Each structure stands twice: as structure tokens, then as C-alpha cells.
Amino acid sequence: MLVCGIIGSSHGQTKNEISLYMQGSFSKLDYEVFQENSDMENGFGFGAGYSYYLSENWSIGTGAELQYFEGSAYLSSVEDVYSTLDMEGEEFEFRYQLKDFRENQYAYYLNVPLKIQYETGNITRFYAAAGAKLGFEIQSEYEASASSLTTSGYYEQYDVELSAPGFSGFGNFGPMNASRLELGLVTNLVLNMEAGVKFMLENDRAFYMGLFLDYGLKDIKPEENQGNLIAYNSEDPVDLMNGSMLSSINNKSFNHYVDEVKTLAFGLKIQYAFQF
């Protein structure tokens, strides 16, 4: 009804605007690990937009943008235990401890926005816009590190805990630095708000400068459950595989390390546009 009313007041006037923009932001993959929030990181985005003017003051717009997020969390100590099988197929309890554990996540999203914008008249205009963005994951990865990784194996049938030998996957393995691995975040839905100043230039050109807020409405945690943060590999026990805390379970607490993951970004947006 609002859009129909605006169209009715436009007296047949139509105008198109195409724009290119960049946004520098503080952003993060927003989640909580053991009551500790993820850290705010630097991020960026850029894109192109198209707007159709319903009247002199109102327009609706869409486009495409690339947005980059980082996430980071630190835990001074992580301990866990679970049952598995050793190289000979014998059941045992695998125990591990990580010191100074840190995990970083990196994600690229292709966003398709849909928004409505209001702006005042004259050469220098104030504008405000609101809408939503549908975000498609292009790439997401994670990497983990720790100052030390210590493991042991407890065999209940023998009532013995082994902290060696190393080739069985037991012992102090020192610092851990894992290479980047695929994370697999899912499609995102974002609430978008922005406001600022629009300067009308010659030849139907315009320059925008404003602030924006992108607030994730949807949990984008990976659908695939990777199980354990440190996974025992019975075929190659020295190769201790690490999963992401975003999709791993802590067996001691019987809970995921992270309940949900959302995106958050805010900062400065500059935009150059031309109308026809």
C-alpha cells in the first residue's frame, strides 16, 4: 500500500540510478564460546547497485555486493575426552588438552540486497535506507593454533592411562598450527540500515557518504557436524585432525562449543552514482 501510494504521487515520473560503492567496516562472525564473545575484526565490502525512483524522494533498489568477514576466539585451555578405537581396533578413551587455543574464521559472501530509500530535495540531501540482504557463501575457511597439545589414552579394561608412545597418538606434541580448512557456512539473511548525505553533482551524478549497519538474522553455522575438536585417526594416529569449534561438540559438557553464528558489520559507506 505504501509503494502504491508513492507511485500515485509521482505523476508518472521515473528515474534510474546506477551506483558503485565501497564500505569499510568493523565486522565479525558473531558467536559465543563458553560465555566469551568472538572478537571484532576489520572487514570490507564493495558492490554495484540499481535504484528505481518511484518519486523525487522515494526509490527502491537492488544490486550485488561482495562482503568479507572474519571471526576469532581464544580459550586459555580446552579439555575433552571421548571413546574411540586404536590401531588394533581396541576400544579406549582418548583424552586431550589444548593450551592457548585460538581459532580464526574467514568468510566471503555474495549479497543481493533489496531496500527502500528516502531522500530530501535540493543539491545536498539527507538520505535513509532500510531493507534486507540475501547472502550466498562463496568461500569460508578456518585455521586453529595452540601453544601445546597433550594427549593420552585410557584403557578401562586394563585400568591404565598411556601418555606414550608418540606413534600411537599419545604424548606432548608441542605447539599446534593447522593449515586452513573448509568451514562450510550456510546462506545468510541480513537486516540492512544506512543513513547519510547525498551530494548532487553535475551531469546527473551523485556522491553518497554515510554509515551502515548489517545485522545477521539467521544462524549460518555449518550444517555438517564435524564431531570433535581434535579427532583421533586410528589409521594414522600421529595425524591428529582438528575440527572447527563452530561445528564441534565438547563431550564433557555434552554441548556444542558454539550454539549459533551470525554476522555483524557496521562502518562507513561511500558511493558514486549516475542517473538516467
CSV table of C-alpha atoms in Angstrom, one decimal, residues 83-84 90-95 153-162:
chain,number,residue,atom,x,y,z
A,83,SER,CA,35.7,-43.2,23.3
A,84,THR,CA,37.2,-44.4,20.1
A,90,GLU,CA,40.7,-51.9,20.7
A,91,GLU,CA,38.4,-49.5,22.4
A,92,PHE,CA,39.9,-46.8,24.6
A,93,GLU,CA,39.2,-43.3,26.0
A,94,PHE,CA,41.0,-40.6,24.1
A,95,ARG,CA,41.9,-37.6,26.2
A,153,GLY,CA,44.7,-42.9,26.1
A,154,TYR,CA,42.9,-44.6,29.0
A,155,TYR,CA,42.1,-48.3,28.6
A,156,GLU,CA,39.4,-49.2,31.1
A,157,GLN,CA,39.8,-52.9,30.5
A,158,TYR,CA,43.4,-52.7,31.8
A,159,ASP,CA,42.8,-49.7,34.1
A,160,VAL,CA,45.9,-47.9,32.6
A,161,GLU,CA,46.4,-44.5,31.0
A,162,LEU,CA,49.1,-44.2,28.3
